[in-house]
Short mmCIF file of C-alpha atoms and ligand atoms in Angstrom, two decimals:
data_model
loop_
_atom_site.label_atom_id
_atom_site.label_comp_id
_atom_site.label_asym_id
_atom_site.label_seq_id
_atom_site.Cartn_x
_atom_site.Cartn_y
_atom_site.Cartn_z
CA MET X 1 19.84 2.04 10.54
CA ILE X 2 17.97 0.47 7.63
CA LYS X 3 16.98 2.93 4.89
CA THR X 4 14.30 2.05 2.38
CA ILE X 5 13.48 3.59 -0.99
CA VAL X 6 10.78 6.28 -0.86
CA PRO X 7 8.71 5.22 -3.89
CA ALA X 8 6.56 8.38 -4.21
CA GLU X 9 7.66 11.88 -3.24
CA LEU X 10 8.01 15.42 -4.52
CA ASN X 11 10.90 16.25 -6.82
CA GLU X 12 13.51 18.73 -5.58
CA LYS X 13 11.69 21.75 -7.06
CA LYS X 14 8.46 20.51 -5.47
CA ASP X 15 6.53 20.83 -8.69
CA LYS X 16 6.36 17.20 -9.82
CA LEU X 17 5.47 13.80 -8.40
CA ARG X 18 8.59 11.62 -8.43
CA ILE X 19 7.97 7.87 -8.43
CA MET X 20 10.09 4.82 -8.91
CA ASP X 21 8.57 2.75 -11.73
CA GLN X 22 8.02 -0.52 -9.85
CA THR X 23 6.93 -2.40 -12.97
CA LEU X 24 10.62 -2.45 -13.96
CA LEU X 25 11.94 -3.91 -10.70
CA PRO X 26 14.07 -5.85 -9.92
CA ASN X 27 15.88 -5.21 -13.20
CA GLU X 28 15.95 -1.45 -13.32
CA GLU X 29 15.60 1.43 -10.85
CA LYS X 30 14.01 4.11 -12.98
CA TRP X 31 12.45 7.29 -11.64
CA LEU X 32 9.60 9.15 -13.36
CA GLU X 33 8.57 12.74 -12.81
CA LEU X 34 4.88 13.40 -13.43
CA ASP X 35 2.68 16.47 -13.23
CA ASP X 36 -0.45 15.82 -15.25
CA PRO X 37 -3.58 13.95 -14.15
CA GLU X 38 -3.48 11.39 -16.97
CA SER X 39 0.08 10.18 -16.35
CA ILE X 40 -0.46 10.09 -12.56
CA TRP X 41 -3.68 8.11 -13.04
CA GLU X 42 -1.86 5.75 -15.40
CA ALA X 43 1.04 5.28 -12.96
CA ILE X 44 -1.36 4.23 -10.20
CA LYS X 45 -3.52 2.07 -12.45
CA MET X 46 -0.55 0.23 -13.98
CA LEU X 47 1.13 -0.29 -10.57
CA ARG X 48 4.16 1.85 -11.38
CA VAL X 49 3.43 3.11 -7.89
CA ARG X 50 1.51 0.62 -5.77
CA GLY X 51 0.82 -0.57 -2.24
CA ALA X 52 -2.00 1.06 -0.30
CA PRO X 53 -0.12 3.83 1.58
CA ALA X 54 2.09 4.70 -1.43
CA ILE X 55 -0.99 5.01 -3.66
CA GLY X 56 -2.45 7.51 -1.18
CA ILE X 57 0.79 9.49 -1.00
CA ALA X 58 1.15 9.53 -4.80
CA ALA X 59 -2.44 10.71 -5.20
CA ALA X 60 -2.04 13.49 -2.62
CA ILE X 61 1.20 14.76 -4.15
CA GLY X 62 -0.27 14.23 -7.61
CA LEU X 63 -3.32 16.32 -6.79
CA TYR X 64 -1.05 19.07 -5.48
CA VAL X 65 1.28 19.18 -8.51
CA CYS X 66 -1.68 19.13 -10.91
CA SER X 67 -3.28 22.01 -9.04
CA LEU X 68 -0.05 24.01 -9.50
CA ARG X 69 -0.68 24.04 -13.25
CA SER X 70 -4.08 25.63 -12.88
CA GLN X 71 -4.67 28.89 -14.77
CA ALA X 72 -7.87 29.60 -12.80
CA GLU X 73 -8.48 33.27 -12.09
CA ASN X 74 -10.55 32.85 -8.96
CA VAL X 75 -10.86 30.38 -6.10
CA PHE X 76 -14.23 29.10 -7.31
CA GLU X 77 -12.77 28.08 -10.69
CA PHE X 78 -9.66 26.70 -8.98
CA GLY X 79 -11.87 24.62 -6.68
CA LYS X 80 -13.84 23.20 -9.63
CA GLU X 81 -10.63 22.13 -11.37
CA PHE X 82 -9.31 20.63 -8.12
CA GLU X 83 -12.49 18.57 -7.60
CA LYS X 84 -12.36 17.31 -11.18
CA ILE X 85 -8.77 16.06 -10.83
CA LYS X 86 -9.54 14.55 -7.44
CA ASP X 87 -12.57 12.64 -8.79
CA TYR X 88 -10.53 11.45 -11.74
CA LEU X 89 -7.61 10.14 -9.62
CA ALA X 90 -10.15 8.40 -7.37
CA THR X 91 -11.15 6.17 -10.31
CA SER X 92 -7.65 4.70 -10.70
CA ARG X 93 -7.97 1.79 -8.25
CA PRO X 94 -10.96 0.89 -6.06
CA THR X 95 -9.79 -1.35 -3.20
CA ALA X 96 -7.13 0.45 -1.16
CA VAL X 97 -8.96 2.94 1.03
CA ASN X 98 -5.75 4.98 1.43
CA LEU X 99 -6.35 6.47 -2.02
CA PHE X 100 -9.70 7.95 -0.96
CA TRP X 101 -8.44 8.78 2.53
CA ALA X 102 -5.58 10.87 1.10
CA LEU X 103 -7.71 12.57 -1.56
CA ASN X 104 -10.33 13.42 1.07
CA ARG X 105 -7.68 14.87 3.36
CA MET X 106 -6.48 17.12 0.55
CA THR X 107 -10.08 18.16 -0.16
CA ASP X 108 -10.81 18.89 3.49
CA ARG X 109 -7.68 21.04 3.63
CA PHE X 110 -8.81 22.89 0.52
CA HIS X 111 -12.15 23.62 2.14
CA ARG X 112 -10.52 24.85 5.33
CA GLU X 113 -8.47 27.32 3.28
CA LYS X 114 -11.09 28.35 0.74
CA ASN X 115 -11.30 31.96 1.92
CA LYS X 116 -7.63 32.51 1.11
CA SER X 117 -5.92 33.35 -2.18
CA ILE X 118 -5.14 30.70 -4.81
CA ASP X 119 -1.43 30.92 -3.95
CA GLU X 120 -2.10 30.45 -0.26
CA ILE X 121 -4.32 27.45 -0.99
CA LYS X 122 -1.53 25.93 -3.09
CA TRP X 123 0.88 26.32 -0.16
CA ALA X 124 -1.64 24.65 2.12
CA LEU X 125 -2.05 21.74 -0.32
CA LEU X 126 1.72 21.31 -0.42
CA ASP X 127 1.80 21.29 3.36
CA GLU X 128 -0.97 18.67 3.53
CA ALA X 129 0.69 16.38 0.96
CA GLU X 130 4.00 16.60 2.83
CA LYS X 131 2.25 15.81 6.10
CA ILE X 132 0.59 12.74 4.57
CA LEU X 133 4.03 11.51 3.52
CA SER X 134 5.85 12.19 6.79
CA GLU X 135 3.00 10.87 8.96
CA ASP X 136 3.16 7.63 6.98
CA GLN X 137 6.85 7.28 7.81
CA ALA X 138 6.09 7.66 11.50
CA MET X 139 3.17 5.22 11.30
CA CYS X 140 5.42 2.58 9.71
CA ARG X 141 7.92 2.85 12.58
CA ALA X 142 5.15 2.59 15.16
CA ILE X 143 3.69 -0.48 13.40
CA GLY X 144 7.19 -1.94 13.37
CA ARG X 145 7.63 -1.44 17.11
CA HIS X 146 4.27 -3.00 17.95
CA GLY X 147 4.84 -5.88 15.55
CA LEU X 148 8.30 -6.61 16.86
CA SER X 149 6.94 -7.04 20.38
CA LEU X 150 5.26 -10.24 19.10
CA LEU X 151 8.36 -11.72 17.47
CA LYS X 152 11.56 -13.43 18.58
CA SER X 153 14.93 -13.82 16.95
CA GLU X 154 15.38 -16.94 14.75
CA MET X 155 11.68 -16.99 13.82
CA GLY X 156 10.58 -18.09 10.36
CA LEU X 157 8.23 -15.45 8.94
CA LEU X 158 6.00 -15.70 5.89
CA THR X 159 4.98 -12.61 3.96
CA TYR X 160 2.91 -12.05 0.84
CA CYS X 161 2.88 -9.44 -1.91
CA ASN X 162 4.85 -6.34 -0.93
CA ALA X 163 4.03 -4.40 2.22
CA GLY X 164 7.50 -2.95 2.61
CA GLY X 165 9.27 0.30 1.94
CA LEU X 166 8.21 0.16 -1.70
CA ALA X 167 4.57 0.30 -0.61
CA THR X 168 4.91 3.19 1.85
CA SER X 169 7.14 6.18 2.51
CA GLY X 170 8.93 4.43 5.36
CA LEU X 171 9.80 0.93 6.54
CA GLY X 172 6.57 -0.56 5.25
CA THR X 173 3.89 -2.21 7.34
CA ALA X 174 4.35 -6.00 7.30
CA LEU X 175 8.09 -5.60 6.76
CA ALA X 176 8.58 -2.88 9.40
CA PRO X 177 8.96 -5.30 12.37
CA ILE X 178 11.38 -7.35 10.27
CA TYR X 179 13.55 -4.30 9.57
CA LEU X 180 13.45 -3.13 13.19
CA GLY X 181 14.30 -6.65 14.37
CA CYS X 182 17.23 -6.82 11.98
CA GLU X 183 18.51 -3.48 13.32
CA LYS X 184 18.56 -5.16 16.73
CA GLY X 185 20.44 -8.18 15.42
CA TYR X 186 17.44 -10.54 15.24
CA ASN X 187 18.03 -13.35 12.86
CA PHE X 188 14.72 -13.81 11.03
CA LYS X 189 14.27 -16.24 8.18
CA VAL X 190 11.78 -14.60 5.86
CA PHE X 191 9.81 -16.53 3.24
CA SER X 192 8.34 -14.33 0.53
CA CYS X 193 5.62 -15.80 -1.68
CA GLU X 194 6.04 -14.91 -5.35
CA THR X 195 2.51 -13.47 -5.55
CA ARG X 196 1.03 -14.30 -8.90
CA PRO X 197 0.18 -12.77 -11.28
CA LEU X 198 2.37 -9.66 -10.92
CA LEU X 199 5.03 -11.15 -8.63
CA GLN X 200 5.24 -8.34 -6.08
CA GLY X 201 6.64 -10.89 -3.60
CA SER X 202 9.61 -11.95 -5.70
CA ARG X 203 10.17 -8.77 -7.71
CA LEU X 204 9.71 -6.27 -4.87
CA THR X 205 9.74 -7.87 -1.40
CA ALA X 206 12.71 -10.13 -2.08
CA TYR X 207 14.42 -7.19 -3.77
CA GLU X 208 14.12 -4.79 -0.87
CA LEU X 209 14.76 -7.36 1.88
CA ASP X 210 17.82 -8.70 0.11
CA LYS X 211 19.12 -5.16 -0.43
CA ALA X 212 18.74 -4.53 3.30
CA GLY X 213 20.67 -7.69 4.16
CA VAL X 214 17.67 -9.67 5.44
CA ASP X 215 17.70 -13.47 5.00
CA VAL X 216 14.92 -13.96 2.43
CA THR X 217 13.80 -17.05 0.51
CA ILE X 218 11.26 -16.96 -2.32
CA ILE X 219 8.62 -19.65 -2.58
CA CYS X 220 5.87 -20.11 -5.15
CA ASP X 221 2.41 -19.31 -3.84
CA ASN X 222 1.34 -22.96 -4.00
CA MET X 223 4.15 -24.03 -1.64
CA VAL X 224 2.78 -22.35 1.47
CA SER X 225 1.06 -25.41 2.93
CA GLN X 226 4.15 -27.59 2.51
CA VAL X 227 6.48 -24.97 4.01
CA MET X 228 4.13 -24.52 6.96
CA LYS X 229 3.90 -28.29 7.43
CA GLU X 230 7.68 -28.51 7.50
CA GLY X 231 7.59 -26.20 10.54
CA LYS X 232 9.45 -23.38 8.87
CA ILE X 233 6.87 -20.66 9.59
CA ASP X 234 6.29 -19.24 13.08
CA ALA X 235 4.15 -16.27 12.02
CA VAL X 236 2.55 -14.75 8.93
CA LEU X 237 2.92 -10.99 8.44
CA VAL X 238 0.95 -9.32 5.66
CA GLY X 239 -0.23 -5.83 4.80
CA CYS X 240 -3.75 -4.70 4.03
CA ASP X 241 -5.58 -2.44 1.61
CA ARG X 242 -8.71 -1.90 3.68
CA VAL X 243 -9.75 -3.13 7.10
CA ALA X 244 -13.52 -3.14 7.62
CA ALA X 245 -15.17 -2.25 10.94
CA ASN X 246 -15.56 -5.94 11.85
CA GLY X 247 -11.88 -6.72 11.15
CA ASP X 248 -12.35 -8.35 7.75
CA SER X 249 -9.24 -7.30 5.83
CA ALA X 250 -8.64 -6.93 2.10
CA ASN X 251 -5.16 -7.63 0.81
CA LYS X 252 -3.53 -9.02 -2.30
CA ILE X 253 -5.36 -11.96 -3.87
CA GLY X 254 -4.19 -15.15 -2.18
CA THR X 255 -3.90 -13.72 1.33
CA SER X 256 -7.14 -15.29 2.55
CA GLY X 257 -5.99 -18.77 1.49
CA ILE X 258 -2.78 -18.31 3.47
CA ALA X 259 -4.83 -17.20 6.49
CA ILE X 260 -6.94 -20.36 6.31
CA LEU X 261 -3.78 -22.49 6.10
CA ALA X 262 -2.22 -20.61 9.04
CA TRP X 263 -5.40 -21.28 11.04
CA GLU X 264 -5.22 -24.97 10.21
CA TYR X 265 -1.55 -25.22 11.22
CA GLY X 266 -1.98 -23.07 14.36
CA ILE X 267 0.32 -20.31 13.07
CA PRO X 268 -0.47 -16.69 14.07
CA MET X 269 -1.79 -14.58 11.23
CA TYR X 270 -0.97 -10.90 11.62
CA ILE X 271 -2.37 -8.10 9.45
CA LEU X 272 -0.32 -4.91 9.64
CA GLY X 273 -1.59 -1.53 8.53
CA PRO X 274 -1.66 2.18 9.35
CA THR X 275 -4.61 4.26 10.52
CA SER X 276 -5.13 5.33 6.90
CA THR X 277 -6.10 1.74 5.99
CA ILE X 278 -8.71 1.29 8.74
CA ASP X 279 -12.14 2.01 7.30
CA LEU X 280 -14.85 2.01 9.95
CA ASP X 281 -17.31 3.31 7.32
CA THR X 282 -17.14 -0.08 5.63
CA PRO X 283 -19.07 -2.49 7.89
CA THR X 284 -17.74 -5.85 6.64
CA GLY X 285 -15.49 -7.39 4.01
CA ALA X 286 -18.52 -8.01 1.81
CA ASP X 287 -18.76 -4.23 1.37
CA ILE X 288 -15.20 -3.89 0.03
CA LYS X 289 -14.95 -3.42 -3.72
CA ILE X 290 -12.48 -5.88 -5.20
CA GLU X 291 -10.48 -4.61 -8.15
CA LEU X 292 -10.74 -6.72 -11.30
CA ARG X 293 -7.74 -6.48 -13.57
CA GLY X 294 -7.04 -7.41 -17.17
CA GLU X 295 -6.86 -10.98 -18.45
CA ASP X 296 -3.44 -10.36 -19.99
CA GLU X 297 -1.79 -10.14 -16.57
CA ILE X 298 -2.42 -13.88 -16.30
CA GLY X 299 -2.14 -15.20 -19.84
CA ASN X 300 0.45 -12.80 -21.17
CA SER X 301 2.33 -11.61 -18.12
CA PHE X 302 5.64 -9.83 -18.62
CA GLY X 303 5.22 -9.92 -22.37
CA ARG X 304 5.20 -13.65 -22.91
CA ARG X 305 2.19 -15.88 -23.48
CA THR X 306 1.72 -18.40 -20.71
CA ALA X 307 -1.75 -19.51 -21.79
CA PRO X 308 -3.25 -20.19 -25.20
CA GLU X 309 -4.39 -17.09 -27.04
CA GLY X 310 -8.14 -16.55 -26.63
CA VAL X 311 -8.57 -18.62 -23.45
CA LYS X 312 -10.43 -16.61 -20.80
CA ALA X 313 -8.77 -15.55 -17.55
CA TYR X 314 -10.37 -14.18 -14.38
CA ASN X 315 -8.21 -11.77 -12.41
CA PRO X 316 -9.49 -10.37 -9.10
CA ALA X 317 -6.56 -8.43 -7.61
CA PHE X 318 -7.55 -8.68 -3.93
CA ASP X 319 -9.40 -10.93 -1.54
CA VAL X 320 -10.81 -10.52 1.94
CA THR X 321 -9.53 -12.46 4.90
CA ASP X 322 -12.37 -13.10 7.33
CA ALA X 323 -11.72 -11.61 10.75
CA LYS X 324 -12.02 -15.05 12.37
CA TYR X 325 -8.71 -16.12 10.78
CA ILE X 326 -6.81 -13.03 11.96
CA THR X 327 -4.85 -13.38 15.19
CA ALA X 328 -4.24 -9.63 15.53
CA ILE X 329 -4.29 -6.43 13.50
CA ILE X 330 -1.12 -4.48 14.16
CA THR X 331 -1.54 -0.74 13.68
CA ASP X 332 0.46 2.38 14.48
CA ARG X 333 -1.89 2.97 17.43
CA GLY X 334 -1.40 -0.48 18.91
CA ILE X 335 -2.24 -4.16 18.55
CA VAL X 336 -5.91 -4.92 18.04
CA LYS X 337 -7.32 -8.34 18.95
CA PRO X 338 -10.82 -9.87 18.59
CA PRO X 339 -13.61 -8.97 18.96
CA TYR X 340 -12.61 -6.49 16.27
CA THR X 341 -15.90 -4.62 16.03
CA LYS X 342 -15.35 -3.49 19.61
CA THR X 343 -11.56 -3.12 19.67
CA LEU X 344 -11.26 -1.31 16.34
CA MET X 345 -14.00 1.11 17.41
CA GLU X 346 -12.21 1.75 20.71
CA LEU X 347 -8.95 2.63 18.96
CA PHE X 348 -10.21 4.33 15.78
CA GLY X 349 -13.83 5.33 16.42
O1 MRU J 401 -1.69 -4.47 -6.21
P1 MRU J 401 -0.74 -3.94 -5.19
O2 MRU J 401 0.67 -4.28 -5.47
O3 MRU J 401 -0.95 -2.46 -4.95
O4 MRU J 401 -1.16 -4.66 -3.84
C1 MRU J 401 -0.51 -4.32 -2.65
C2 MRU J 401 -0.91 -5.11 -1.49
O5 MRU J 401 -1.80 -5.91 -1.52
C3 MRU J 401 -0.22 -4.76 -0.19
O6 MRU J 401 -0.10 -5.90 0.62
C4 MRU J 401 -1.05 -3.72 0.56
O7 MRU J 401 -1.31 -2.63 -0.28
C5 MRU J 401 -0.37 -3.25 1.79
S1 MRU J 401 1.03 -2.21 1.45
C6 MRU J 401 1.65 -1.67 2.93
#
């Protein structure tokens, strides 16, 4: 059975958030233990922990471990401190709805327990954070099973960014059907786009697939059309950071271009994500806030200048794939097909 790294979890004593610093991959596997709001915020912001579900898990555990340090003498004070940390962590990254979904779940749990003692509330918060993590593992497996039902052995599969184990607490979303297929002896040929500017595709996806013994080939992002034209791609599998009520789906910048190419070449475009990424409160993709990141990630990435000093760079971190280019959205609850406004509401409303 394939085992993936759990990138965000509690440490053994259950008093710190333990994350693998993904900015160092593939060169170094280094774990960090964090228990203060500033370092947890920084770890999410700087992508030490990243990928929509993992961000949510890190925030939930982070909120719990920070609340452990509270010196509040009554529940009212404790609640005020809790809200402050929650609001602060919510400012770390805007696009992945999982961050807000997880923080809201922790808050709802707090409110359900507010008539209990501070210690009892802390136990409840621990329980909620652990549930968020274990439910994510189960959701990944379910996504994998549904996704695999659409695939056959020997297929060429294209993926983008990292929607694997490193982005979740389980088998990932887009990579889950690949892992489950490999467990069954399917012989997939996976193409992983590098994913400029931060190279999640080559640094992370190729890393974890290769480690698991999956046949993976890296291509530069601008090679997708040629590789599709050569007939090497039978399906595109990507993750998502937020799926709007009409099916428009935000994912790593560059995904929407791949979807348009897949449409042109008649290749199925699958978006894979858990319930925690479906956001029926966001009507369309136009309502999704796209994170803008620093210019240095483009002109000075990985500590070396690749553009002249002083030249401007524009760096949106996500884009929205219009629902019309999406063949199906594969979730833990099942496979959703157009018309998405109706089918998403039926499954998640
Ligand atoms: O900026 P990142 O690395 O957090 O972006 C991640 C992605 O875009 C993933 O595809 C998405 O979060 C899905 S992860 C299961």
